[in-house]
Amino acid sequence: MQERDWRPESLAAQGLGWVDASTQAINPPIHMSSTFLRTPGYGPERAYIRDQNPAFEQAEALLAKLEGGAAAAISASGMAAATSVFMALKPGNHVVAPAMMYWSLRHWLTSYAREWGLDVTLVDMTDLGALKAAMRPGRTQLVWIETPGNPLWSVTDIAAAAKIAHESGARLAVDSTVATPVFTQPLKLGADIVMHSATKYLNGHSDLCAGALVTREADAFWERILQVRYQLGSIIGSVEAWLLLRGMRSLFPRVRQQAASALILAERLARHPAIADVLYPGLAGFPGHEIARRQMEGGFGGMLSIRVKAGTEAAKATAARVGLWQRATSLGGTESLIEHRASVEGPDSPVPGDLLRLSVGLEDAGDLYDDLDRALSGGNALA
């Protein structure tokens, strides 16, 4: 690809246009070697797959370009990426994170991170006053937000949160898994680090587990994050890195279609007699909708949740009756998924029992609605 100011869609579709120099292949080779020949002088050349895998380079370069960052790093999972940011801090540092967020990370923060020595405060990130009150100038080193936030899809004002964090001398990290770089670029809004569970939309095919970080500046803190990845060995394999790049090539058309279908479903389900509430940032009456309009350009993502009027057991029964939707954990793939989150998260879950989380895939939006309608109405979706 010749050097020009191509749009993100073009850069993603061609994977930055990199061509293998030895074969002129437009898809990269898969490097399966775990080690690399050193020069006699043992200079700073590529040495070992744990931190210098050539399979990472194209995927990382593309993601950094899409997010407008200085550098990117891919990891073995979204959890590996997220925890490496916190582990780059020091025991005794104070961090602020959302009270409602991805449950695995919330559990890690309230157990292992605290045991390790981090001082963790959880707040409602949609309340900027609560965030500001939680800050401890000089001690707070990191503010972590997730927007839209799983599974209520609450929206946090990234620019405002960045201002609050920076005024106290802290960094802002944003889990932008659901927004994707298609709809939001947090670094441009003042964030310092962006995290993605690359298992989800970046890959988009439900066939690998990966995480990714992008930094606004390749500074000393970023080097500490890279050292955590290296020392803990939280890397993906060469095949998975190749699959991630493959997935990102179709990122823009996939997530735009998913978001368009999600909006159609949200609007129709909001009028369904069996549904008490539809949680989706694209709905005009949704709290945070105006913030989402400012920081999500071109769409509101492919995730929504519904709350079933008849309560917990009715929600579970609805999930049991679907035919086209798949009852499975995860999100962002080509197939539409439905999940009763409270059951998955267990008795300590703060998620309402009447809530069903929906990940909208690439199926026909009318078919998806009809399947849910039958399931909500008590009919057999397979009939």
mmCIF file of C-alpha atoms in Angstrom, residues 8-378:
data_model
loop_
_atom_site.group_PDB
_atom_site.id
_atom_site.type_symbol
_atom_site.label_atom_id
_atom_site.label_comp_id
_atom_site.label_asym_id
_atom_site.label_seq_id
_atom_site.Cartn_x
_atom_site.Cartn_y
_atom_site.Cartn_z
ATOM 1 C CA PRO A 8 -9.251 3.466 8.529
ATOM 2 C CA GLU A 9 -11.564 1.188 6.523
ATOM 3 C CA SER A 10 -8.949 0.911 3.775
ATOM 4 C CA LEU A 11 -6.082 0.364 6.194
ATOM 5 C CA ALA A 12 -7.974 -2.404 7.991
ATOM 6 C CA ALA A 13 -9.140 -4.168 4.814
ATOM 7 C CA GLN A 14 -5.568 -4.537 3.597
ATOM 8 C CA GLY A 15 -3.916 -4.997 6.989
ATOM 9 C CA LEU A 16 -1.926 -1.794 6.317
ATOM 10 C CA GLY A 17 -1.030 -3.225 2.926
ATOM 11 C CA TRP A 18 2.022 -5.087 4.185
ATOM 12 C CA VAL A 19 3.384 -7.593 1.657
ATOM 13 C CA ASP A 20 5.762 -10.438 2.488
ATOM 14 C CA ALA A 21 9.113 -9.352 1.065
ATOM 15 C CA SER A 22 10.340 -12.848 0.254
ATOM 16 C CA THR A 23 7.245 -14.136 -1.588
ATOM 17 C CA GLN A 24 5.119 -11.028 -2.345
ATOM 18 C CA ALA A 25 2.205 -12.722 -0.546
ATOM 19 C CA ILE A 26 -0.522 -10.281 0.475
ATOM 20 C CA ASN A 27 -1.257 -12.382 3.573
ATOM 21 C CA PRO A 28 1.576 -12.719 6.087
ATOM 22 C CA PRO A 29 3.371 -16.009 6.674
ATOM 23 C CA ILE A 30 2.853 -17.804 9.968
ATOM 24 C CA HIS A 31 6.159 -17.958 11.804
ATOM 25 C CA MET A 32 6.253 -21.108 13.904
ATOM 26 C CA SER A 33 9.795 -20.799 15.232
ATOM 27 C CA SER A 34 10.145 -20.237 18.966
ATOM 28 C CA THR A 35 13.686 -18.914 18.711
ATOM 29 C CA PHE A 36 15.799 -16.924 16.246
ATOM 30 C CA LEU A 37 19.426 -17.005 15.162
ATOM 31 C CA ARG A 38 21.623 -14.503 16.991
ATOM 32 C CA THR A 39 24.571 -12.666 15.544
ATOM 33 C CA PRO A 40 28.028 -13.491 16.907
ATOM 34 C CA GLY A 41 28.049 -10.196 18.778
ATOM 35 C CA TYR A 42 24.711 -10.803 20.496
ATOM 36 C CA GLY A 43 23.326 -7.427 19.516
ATOM 37 C CA PRO A 44 19.763 -6.165 20.077
ATOM 38 C CA GLU A 45 18.286 -8.409 17.398
ATOM 39 C CA ARG A 46 15.167 -10.566 17.558
ATOM 40 C CA ALA A 47 15.831 -13.317 20.058
ATOM 41 C CA TYR A 48 12.842 -15.212 21.426
ATOM 42 C CA ILE A 49 9.171 -15.640 20.647
ATOM 43 C CA ARG A 50 7.952 -14.579 24.093
ATOM 44 C CA ASP A 51 8.438 -10.879 23.403
ATOM 45 C CA GLN A 52 9.612 -10.594 19.790
ATOM 46 C CA ASN A 53 7.279 -12.767 17.745
ATOM 47 C CA PRO A 54 7.199 -11.449 14.155
ATOM 48 C CA ALA A 55 3.607 -12.712 13.925
ATOM 49 C CA PHE A 56 2.573 -9.913 16.307
ATOM 50 C CA GLU A 57 3.971 -7.010 14.340
ATOM 51 C CA GLN A 58 1.374 -6.491 11.632
ATOM 52 C CA ALA A 59 -1.624 -6.922 13.943
ATOM 53 C CA GLU A 60 -0.102 -4.569 16.514
ATOM 54 C CA ALA A 61 0.805 -1.967 13.906
ATOM 55 C CA LEU A 62 -2.695 -2.029 12.424
ATOM 56 C CA LEU A 63 -4.417 -1.690 15.792
ATOM 57 C CA ALA A 64 -2.125 1.162 16.841
ATOM 58 C CA LYS A 65 -2.974 2.935 13.587
ATOM 59 C CA LEU A 66 -6.728 2.429 14.022
ATOM 60 C CA GLU A 67 -6.635 3.774 17.576
ATOM 61 C CA GLY A 68 -4.235 6.619 16.800
ATOM 62 C CA GLY A 69 -1.691 5.346 19.327
ATOM 63 C CA ALA A 70 2.078 5.189 19.516
ATOM 64 C CA ALA A 71 2.259 1.407 20.023
ATOM 65 C CA ALA A 72 0.151 -1.685 20.631
ATOM 66 C CA ALA A 73 0.692 -5.029 22.350
ATOM 67 C CA ILE A 74 -1.380 -8.180 21.913
ATOM 68 C CA SER A 75 -1.731 -10.720 24.712
ATOM 69 C CA ALA A 76 -3.169 -14.127 25.459
ATOM 70 C CA SER A 77 -6.603 -12.804 26.497
ATOM 71 C CA GLY A 78 -8.489 -9.685 27.422
ATOM 72 C CA MET A 79 -7.828 -10.503 31.069
ATOM 73 C CA ALA A 80 -4.090 -10.833 30.383
ATOM 74 C CA ALA A 81 -4.090 -7.426 28.691
ATOM 75 C CA ALA A 82 -6.149 -5.726 31.406
ATOM 76 C CA THR A 83 -4.312 -7.189 34.396
ATOM 77 C CA SER A 84 -0.922 -6.319 32.898
ATOM 78 C CA VAL A 85 -1.850 -2.630 33.200
ATOM 79 C CA PHE A 86 -2.656 -2.991 36.900
ATOM 80 C CA MET A 87 0.398 -5.177 37.508
ATOM 81 C CA ALA A 88 2.622 -2.477 36.032
ATOM 82 C CA LEU A 89 1.666 -0.395 39.065
ATOM 83 C CA LYS A 90 3.273 -0.834 42.473
ATOM 84 C CA PRO A 91 1.834 -2.222 45.711
ATOM 85 C CA GLY A 92 0.168 0.571 47.641
ATOM 86 C CA ASN A 93 -0.939 2.457 44.516
ATOM 87 C CA HIS A 94 -4.579 3.491 44.453
ATOM 88 C CA VAL A 95 -6.804 2.695 41.475
ATOM 89 C CA VAL A 96 -10.418 3.570 40.682
ATOM 90 C CA ALA A 97 -12.579 1.234 38.586
ATOM 91 C CA PRO A 98 -16.287 0.792 37.775
ATOM 92 C CA ALA A 99 -18.639 -0.834 40.257
ATOM 93 C CA MET A 100 -20.412 -2.474 37.308
ATOM 94 C CA MET A 101 -17.983 -3.895 34.783
ATOM 95 C CA TYR A 102 -16.748 -7.094 33.152
ATOM 96 C CA TRP A 103 -17.173 -9.541 36.013
ATOM 97 C CA SER A 104 -13.867 -11.417 35.702
ATOM 98 C CA LEU A 105 -11.852 -8.221 35.979
ATOM 99 C CA ARG A 106 -14.029 -6.947 38.829
ATOM 100 C CA HIS A 107 -13.435 -10.217 40.679
ATOM 101 C CA TRP A 108 -9.675 -10.015 40.053
ATOM 102 C CA LEU A 109 -9.538 -6.432 41.315
ATOM 103 C CA THR A 110 -11.484 -7.174 44.478
ATOM 104 C CA SER A 111 -9.508 -10.313 45.303
ATOM 105 C CA TYR A 112 -6.058 -10.868 43.812
ATOM 106 C CA ALA A 113 -5.237 -7.218 43.161
ATOM 107 C CA ARG A 114 -6.096 -6.217 46.709
ATOM 108 C CA GLU A 115 -4.173 -9.188 48.110
ATOM 109 C CA TRP A 116 -1.204 -8.154 45.995
ATOM 110 C CA GLY A 117 -1.332 -4.669 47.496
ATOM 111 C CA LEU A 118 -3.345 -2.408 45.233
ATOM 112 C CA ASP A 119 -5.821 -0.083 46.919
ATOM 113 C CA VAL A 120 -8.982 -0.498 44.833
ATOM 114 C CA THR A 121 -12.049 1.770 44.873
ATOM 115 C CA LEU A 122 -15.131 0.882 42.818
ATOM 116 C CA VAL A 123 -17.527 3.674 41.840
ATOM 117 C CA ASP A 124 -20.381 4.416 39.467
ATOM 118 C CA MET A 125 -18.439 5.786 36.521
ATOM 119 C CA THR A 126 -21.510 7.436 35.033
ATOM 120 C CA ASP A 127 -21.438 9.765 38.072
ATOM 121 C CA LEU A 128 -18.495 12.106 37.479
ATOM 122 C CA GLY A 129 -18.976 13.573 40.950
ATOM 123 C CA ALA A 130 -18.469 10.122 42.468
ATOM 124 C CA LEU A 131 -15.361 9.612 40.359
ATOM 125 C CA LYS A 132 -13.918 12.945 41.408
ATOM 126 C CA ALA A 133 -14.652 12.233 45.070
ATOM 127 C CA ALA A 134 -12.866 8.879 44.818
ATOM 128 C CA MET A 135 -9.631 10.400 43.549
ATOM 129 C CA ARG A 136 -6.679 10.706 45.939
ATOM 130 C CA PRO A 137 -4.239 13.199 44.411
ATOM 131 C CA GLY A 138 -0.701 11.880 44.591
ATOM 132 C CA ARG A 139 -1.856 8.335 45.386
ATOM 133 C CA THR A 140 -4.313 7.474 42.631
ATOM 134 C CA GLN A 141 -2.236 6.174 39.742
ATOM 135 C CA LEU A 142 -4.876 4.702 37.454
ATOM 136 C CA VAL A 143 -8.518 5.237 36.565
ATOM 137 C CA TRP A 144 -10.086 2.358 34.628
ATOM 138 C CA ILE A 145 -13.356 2.812 32.768
ATOM 139 C CA GLU A 146 -15.397 0.549 30.518
ATOM 140 C CA THR A 147 -17.700 2.200 28.010
ATOM 141 C CA PRO A 148 -20.217 1.007 27.018
ATOM 142 C CA GLY A 149 -20.071 -0.970 30.251
ATOM 143 C CA ASN A 150 -20.942 -4.656 30.386
ATOM 144 C CA PRO A 151 -23.784 -5.712 30.778
ATOM 145 C CA LEU A 152 -25.910 -2.583 31.386
ATOM 146 C CA TRP A 153 -24.150 -0.729 28.536
ATOM 147 C CA SER A 154 -23.756 2.373 30.675
ATOM 148 C CA VAL A 155 -21.808 5.193 29.060
ATOM 149 C CA THR A 156 -18.925 7.051 30.696
ATOM 150 C CA ASP A 157 -17.761 10.437 29.427
ATOM 151 C CA ILE A 158 -14.193 9.617 28.374
ATOM 152 C CA ALA A 159 -13.001 13.214 27.972
ATOM 153 C CA ALA A 160 -14.397 14.235 31.367
ATOM 154 C CA ALA A 161 -12.954 11.156 33.072
ATOM 155 C CA ALA A 162 -9.556 11.864 31.500
ATOM 156 C CA LYS A 163 -9.620 15.412 32.861
ATOM 157 C CA ILE A 164 -10.453 14.202 36.370
ATOM 158 C CA ALA A 165 -7.742 11.527 36.238
ATOM 159 C CA HIS A 166 -5.058 13.840 34.920
ATOM 160 C CA GLU A 167 -5.855 16.578 37.449
ATOM 161 C CA SER A 168 -4.980 14.067 40.176
ATOM 162 C CA GLY A 169 -1.849 12.835 38.406
ATOM 163 C CA ALA A 170 -3.374 9.523 37.315
ATOM 164 C CA ARG A 171 -3.578 7.772 33.977
ATOM 165 C CA LEU A 172 -6.867 6.868 32.309
ATOM 166 C CA ALA A 173 -7.307 3.427 30.769
ATOM 167 C CA VAL A 174 -10.423 2.599 28.742
ATOM 168 C CA ASP A 175 -11.868 -0.819 27.999
ATOM 169 C CA SER A 176 -13.246 -0.075 24.535
ATOM 170 C CA THR A 177 -14.064 -3.666 23.593
ATOM 171 C CA VAL A 178 -17.706 -2.928 22.739
ATOM 172 C CA ALA A 179 -17.182 0.447 21.062
ATOM 173 C CA THR A 180 -14.242 -0.791 18.942
ATOM 174 C CA PRO A 181 -12.047 1.702 17.050
ATOM 175 C CA VAL A 182 -14.816 1.836 14.449
ATOM 176 C CA PHE A 183 -17.004 3.947 16.744
ATOM 177 C CA THR A 184 -14.669 5.421 19.384
ATOM 178 C CA GLN A 185 -11.010 6.353 19.629
ATOM 179 C CA PRO A 186 -10.466 6.961 23.373
ATOM 180 C CA LEU A 187 -6.893 8.212 22.934
ATOM 181 C CA LYS A 188 -8.195 11.153 20.924
ATOM 182 C CA LEU A 189 -10.543 11.958 23.813
ATOM 183 C CA GLY A 190 -7.717 12.095 26.360
ATOM 184 C CA ALA A 191 -7.234 8.480 27.452
ATOM 185 C CA ASP A 192 -3.721 7.171 27.978
ATOM 186 C CA ILE A 193 -4.329 3.469 27.282
ATOM 187 C CA VAL A 194 -7.019 1.552 25.405
ATOM 188 C CA MET A 195 -7.772 -2.105 26.115
ATOM 189 C CA HIS A 196 -9.656 -4.593 23.943
ATOM 190 C CA SER A 197 -10.711 -8.124 24.593
ATOM 191 C CA ALA A 198 -9.594 -9.018 21.085
ATOM 192 C CA THR A 199 -11.458 -12.310 21.415
ATOM 193 C CA LYS A 200 -14.570 -10.271 20.686
ATOM 194 C CA TYR A 201 -15.051 -7.741 17.874
ATOM 195 C CA LEU A 202 -11.434 -7.346 16.741
ATOM 196 C CA ASN A 203 -11.315 -11.029 15.868
ATOM 197 C CA GLY A 204 -15.033 -11.369 15.255
ATOM 198 C CA HIS A 205 -15.191 -15.082 14.467
ATOM 199 C CA SER A 206 -15.284 -16.771 17.899
ATOM 200 C CA ASP A 207 -12.215 -18.839 17.106
ATOM 201 C CA LEU A 208 -9.447 -17.426 19.293
ATOM 202 C CA CYS A 209 -8.735 -15.884 22.690
ATOM 203 C CA ALA A 210 -6.679 -12.680 22.714
ATOM 204 C CA GLY A 211 -6.321 -9.257 24.279
ATOM 205 C CA ALA A 212 -4.778 -5.993 23.140
ATOM 206 C CA LEU A 213 -3.514 -2.720 24.538
ATOM 207 C CA VAL A 214 -2.762 0.531 22.734
ATOM 208 C CA THR A 215 -0.864 3.406 24.329
ATOM 209 C CA ARG A 216 -0.911 7.105 23.547
ATOM 210 C CA GLU A 217 2.787 7.364 24.446
ATOM 211 C CA ALA A 218 5.477 4.688 24.452
ATOM 212 C CA ASP A 219 6.722 5.889 27.841
ATOM 213 C CA ALA A 220 8.295 4.225 30.868
ATOM 214 C CA PHE A 221 4.913 2.939 32.109
ATOM 215 C CA TRP A 222 4.303 1.303 28.742
ATOM 216 C CA GLU A 223 7.681 -0.411 29.021
ATOM 217 C CA ARG A 224 6.626 -1.777 32.421
ATOM 218 C CA ILE A 225 3.468 -3.202 30.829
ATOM 219 C CA LEU A 226 5.552 -4.887 28.127
ATOM 220 C CA GLN A 227 7.824 -6.328 30.801
ATOM 221 C CA VAL A 228 4.812 -7.783 32.607
ATOM 222 C CA ARG A 229 3.728 -9.454 29.372
ATOM 223 C CA TYR A 230 7.251 -10.780 28.808
ATOM 224 C CA GLN A 231 7.903 -11.941 32.361
ATOM 225 C CA LEU A 232 4.520 -13.671 32.756
ATOM 226 C CA GLY A 233 4.578 -15.090 29.248
ATOM 227 C CA SER A 234 1.025 -13.950 28.519
ATOM 228 C CA ILE A 235 1.331 -14.154 24.749
ATOM 229 C CA ILE A 236 -0.740 -15.772 22.040
ATOM 230 C CA GLY A 237 0.645 -18.153 19.455
ATOM 231 C CA SER A 238 1.574 -17.347 15.880
ATOM 232 C CA VAL A 239 -1.574 -18.927 14.433
ATOM 233 C CA GLU A 240 -3.789 -16.926 16.799
ATOM 234 C CA ALA A 241 -1.963 -13.704 15.877
ATOM 235 C CA TRP A 242 -2.566 -14.486 12.200
ATOM 236 C CA LEU A 243 -6.260 -15.118 12.901
ATOM 237 C CA LEU A 244 -6.529 -11.827 14.785
ATOM 238 C CA LEU A 245 -5.137 -9.911 11.828
ATOM 239 C CA ARG A 246 -7.511 -11.821 9.541
ATOM 240 C CA GLY A 247 -10.425 -10.770 11.727
ATOM 241 C CA MET A 248 -9.445 -7.099 11.851
ATOM 242 C CA ARG A 249 -9.492 -6.921 8.057
ATOM 243 C CA SER A 250 -13.288 -7.225 8.121
ATOM 244 C CA LEU A 251 -13.758 -5.176 11.311
ATOM 245 C CA PHE A 252 -15.505 -2.150 9.822
ATOM 246 C CA PRO A 253 -18.245 -3.834 7.765
ATOM 247 C CA ARG A 254 -18.889 -6.397 10.497
ATOM 248 C CA VAL A 255 -19.389 -4.036 13.410
ATOM 249 C CA ARG A 256 -21.319 -1.500 11.359
ATOM 250 C CA GLN A 257 -23.784 -4.189 10.315
ATOM 251 C CA GLN A 258 -24.023 -5.513 13.859
ATOM 252 C CA ALA A 259 -24.668 -2.036 15.233
ATOM 253 C CA ALA A 260 -27.314 -1.322 12.609
ATOM 254 C CA SER A 261 -29.128 -4.549 13.476
ATOM 255 C CA ALA A 262 -28.772 -3.889 17.214
ATOM 256 C CA LEU A 263 -30.482 -0.515 16.819
ATOM 257 C CA ILE A 264 -33.339 -2.088 14.854
ATOM 258 C CA LEU A 265 -33.784 -4.743 17.524
ATOM 259 C CA ALA A 266 -33.551 -2.253 20.399
ATOM 260 C CA GLU A 267 -36.249 -0.046 18.893
ATOM 261 C CA ARG A 268 -38.589 -2.970 18.215
ATOM 262 C CA LEU A 269 -37.979 -4.703 21.539
ATOM 263 C CA ALA A 270 -38.625 -1.449 23.413
ATOM 264 C CA ARG A 271 -42.248 -1.792 22.288
ATOM 265 C CA HIS A 272 -42.567 -5.483 23.189
ATOM 266 C CA PRO A 273 -45.220 -6.135 25.866
ATOM 267 C CA ALA A 274 -43.072 -8.765 27.643
ATOM 268 C CA ILE A 275 -40.061 -6.455 28.081
ATOM 269 C CA ALA A 276 -39.721 -3.987 30.949
ATOM 270 C CA ASP A 277 -36.643 -2.191 29.639
ATOM 271 C CA VAL A 278 -34.139 -2.237 26.791
ATOM 272 C CA LEU A 279 -30.613 -1.153 27.631
ATOM 273 C CA TYR A 280 -28.891 0.243 24.542
ATOM 274 C CA PRO A 281 -26.942 3.512 24.145
ATOM 275 C CA GLY A 282 -28.533 4.139 20.754
ATOM 276 C CA LEU A 283 -32.008 4.652 22.215
ATOM 277 C CA ALA A 284 -32.912 8.315 22.719
ATOM 278 C CA GLY A 285 -34.284 7.688 26.215
ATOM 279 C CA PHE A 286 -31.260 5.732 27.422
ATOM 280 C CA PRO A 287 -29.232 7.434 30.198
ATOM 281 C CA GLY A 288 -25.955 8.493 28.627
ATOM 282 C CA HIS A 289 -27.352 8.592 25.096
ATOM 283 C CA GLU A 290 -26.177 12.158 24.507
ATOM 284 C CA ILE A 291 -22.661 11.326 25.716
ATOM 285 C CA ALA A 292 -22.661 8.283 23.452
ATOM 286 C CA ARG A 293 -23.672 10.474 20.513
ATOM 287 C CA ARG A 294 -20.641 12.680 21.178
ATOM 288 C CA GLN A 295 -18.030 9.970 21.552
ATOM 289 C CA MET A 296 -19.390 7.127 19.407
ATOM 290 C CA GLU A 297 -19.259 8.183 15.778
ATOM 291 C CA GLY A 298 -21.376 6.245 13.311
ATOM 292 C CA GLY A 299 -23.026 3.734 15.602
ATOM 293 C CA PHE A 300 -23.631 2.533 19.150
ATOM 294 C CA GLY A 301 -22.282 -1.007 19.032
ATOM 295 C CA GLY A 302 -23.785 -4.451 18.679
ATOM 296 C CA MET A 303 -24.550 -5.153 22.362
ATOM 297 C CA LEU A 304 -27.835 -4.646 24.182
ATOM 298 C CA SER A 305 -29.646 -6.121 27.160
ATOM 299 C CA ILE A 306 -33.323 -6.652 27.839
ATOM 300 C CA ARG A 307 -35.129 -6.937 31.157
ATOM 301 C CA VAL A 308 -38.038 -9.339 31.126
ATOM 302 C CA LYS A 309 -41.189 -8.101 32.875
ATOM 303 C CA ALA A 310 -42.094 -11.437 34.413
ATOM 304 C CA GLY A 311 -38.761 -11.696 36.250
ATOM 305 C CA THR A 312 -35.827 -14.041 36.631
ATOM 306 C CA GLU A 313 -37.438 -17.380 35.798
ATOM 307 C CA ALA A 314 -39.162 -15.914 32.748
ATOM 308 C CA ALA A 315 -35.836 -14.531 31.549
ATOM 309 C CA LYS A 316 -34.212 -17.948 31.915
ATOM 310 C CA ALA A 317 -37.125 -19.593 30.132
ATOM 311 C CA THR A 318 -36.829 -17.117 27.279
ATOM 312 C CA ALA A 319 -33.158 -17.993 26.811
ATOM 313 C CA ALA A 320 -34.083 -21.677 26.871
ATOM 314 C CA ARG A 321 -36.637 -21.290 24.062
ATOM 315 C CA VAL A 322 -34.604 -19.447 21.421
ATOM 316 C CA GLY A 323 -33.735 -21.198 18.180
ATOM 317 C CA LEU A 324 -31.657 -18.796 16.088
ATOM 318 C CA TRP A 325 -29.903 -17.064 18.983
ATOM 319 C CA GLN A 326 -27.190 -19.210 20.564
ATOM 320 C CA ARG A 327 -26.988 -19.653 24.350
ATOM 321 C CA ALA A 328 -23.292 -19.016 24.834
ATOM 322 C CA THR A 329 -20.811 -16.766 26.626
ATOM 323 C CA SER A 330 -18.820 -14.122 24.752
ATOM 324 C CA LEU A 331 -19.777 -11.470 22.244
ATOM 325 C CA GLY A 332 -18.771 -9.830 18.990
ATOM 326 C CA GLY A 333 -18.837 -12.868 16.707
ATOM 327 C CA THR A 334 -20.776 -13.370 13.493
ATOM 328 C CA GLU A 335 -23.380 -15.439 15.363
ATOM 329 C CA SER A 336 -25.900 -13.835 17.738
ATOM 330 C CA LEU A 337 -25.610 -14.897 21.371
ATOM 331 C CA ILE A 338 -28.015 -14.699 24.301
ATOM 332 C CA GLU A 339 -27.018 -15.128 27.917
ATOM 333 C CA HIS A 340 -28.570 -14.934 31.366
ATOM 334 C CA ARG A 341 -25.697 -13.060 32.985
ATOM 335 C CA ALA A 342 -26.731 -13.464 36.622
ATOM 336 C CA SER A 343 -26.591 -17.247 36.259
ATOM 337 C CA VAL A 344 -23.147 -17.083 34.686
ATOM 338 C CA GLU A 345 -21.695 -14.703 37.266
ATOM 339 C CA GLY A 346 -23.091 -16.519 40.293
ATOM 340 C CA PRO A 347 -24.743 -15.508 43.571
ATOM 341 C CA ASP A 348 -22.556 -12.434 44.123
ATOM 342 C CA SER A 349 -23.450 -10.947 40.751
ATOM 343 C CA PRO A 350 -24.845 -7.384 40.825
ATOM 344 C CA VAL A 351 -26.637 -8.071 37.522
ATOM 345 C CA PRO A 352 -30.468 -8.118 37.783
ATOM 346 C CA GLY A 353 -31.965 -11.586 37.480
ATOM 347 C CA ASP A 354 -34.442 -10.466 34.841
ATOM 348 C CA LEU A 355 -31.676 -9.353 32.453
ATOM 349 C CA LEU A 356 -30.674 -11.120 29.242
ATOM 350 C CA ARG A 357 -27.519 -9.978 27.443
ATOM 351 C CA LEU A 358 -27.681 -9.989 23.655
ATOM 352 C CA SER A 359 -24.727 -9.958 21.271
ATOM 353 C CA VAL A 360 -26.078 -9.184 17.815
ATOM 354 C CA GLY A 361 -24.365 -11.008 14.983
ATOM 355 C CA LEU A 362 -24.724 -10.891 11.212
ATOM 356 C CA GLU A 363 -28.019 -12.727 10.828
ATOM 357 C CA ASP A 364 -31.079 -10.991 9.432
ATOM 358 C CA ALA A 365 -32.450 -8.541 12.030
ATOM 359 C CA GLY A 366 -36.037 -9.606 11.280
ATOM 360 C CA ASP A 367 -35.227 -13.240 11.924
ATOM 361 C CA LEU A 368 -33.523 -12.355 15.184
ATOM 362 C CA TYR A 369 -36.532 -10.365 16.351
ATOM 363 C CA ASP A 370 -39.006 -13.075 15.376
ATOM 364 C CA ASP A 371 -36.995 -15.679 17.271
ATOM 365 C CA LEU A 372 -36.929 -13.539 20.428
ATOM 366 C CA ASP A 373 -40.601 -12.640 20.053
ATOM 367 C CA ARG A 374 -41.605 -16.323 20.008
ATOM 368 C CA ALA A 375 -39.324 -17.091 22.943
ATOM 369 C CA LEU A 376 -40.657 -14.161 24.986
ATOM 370 C CA SER A 377 -44.235 -15.125 24.179
ATOM 371 C CA GLY A 378 -43.715 -18.674 25.411
#
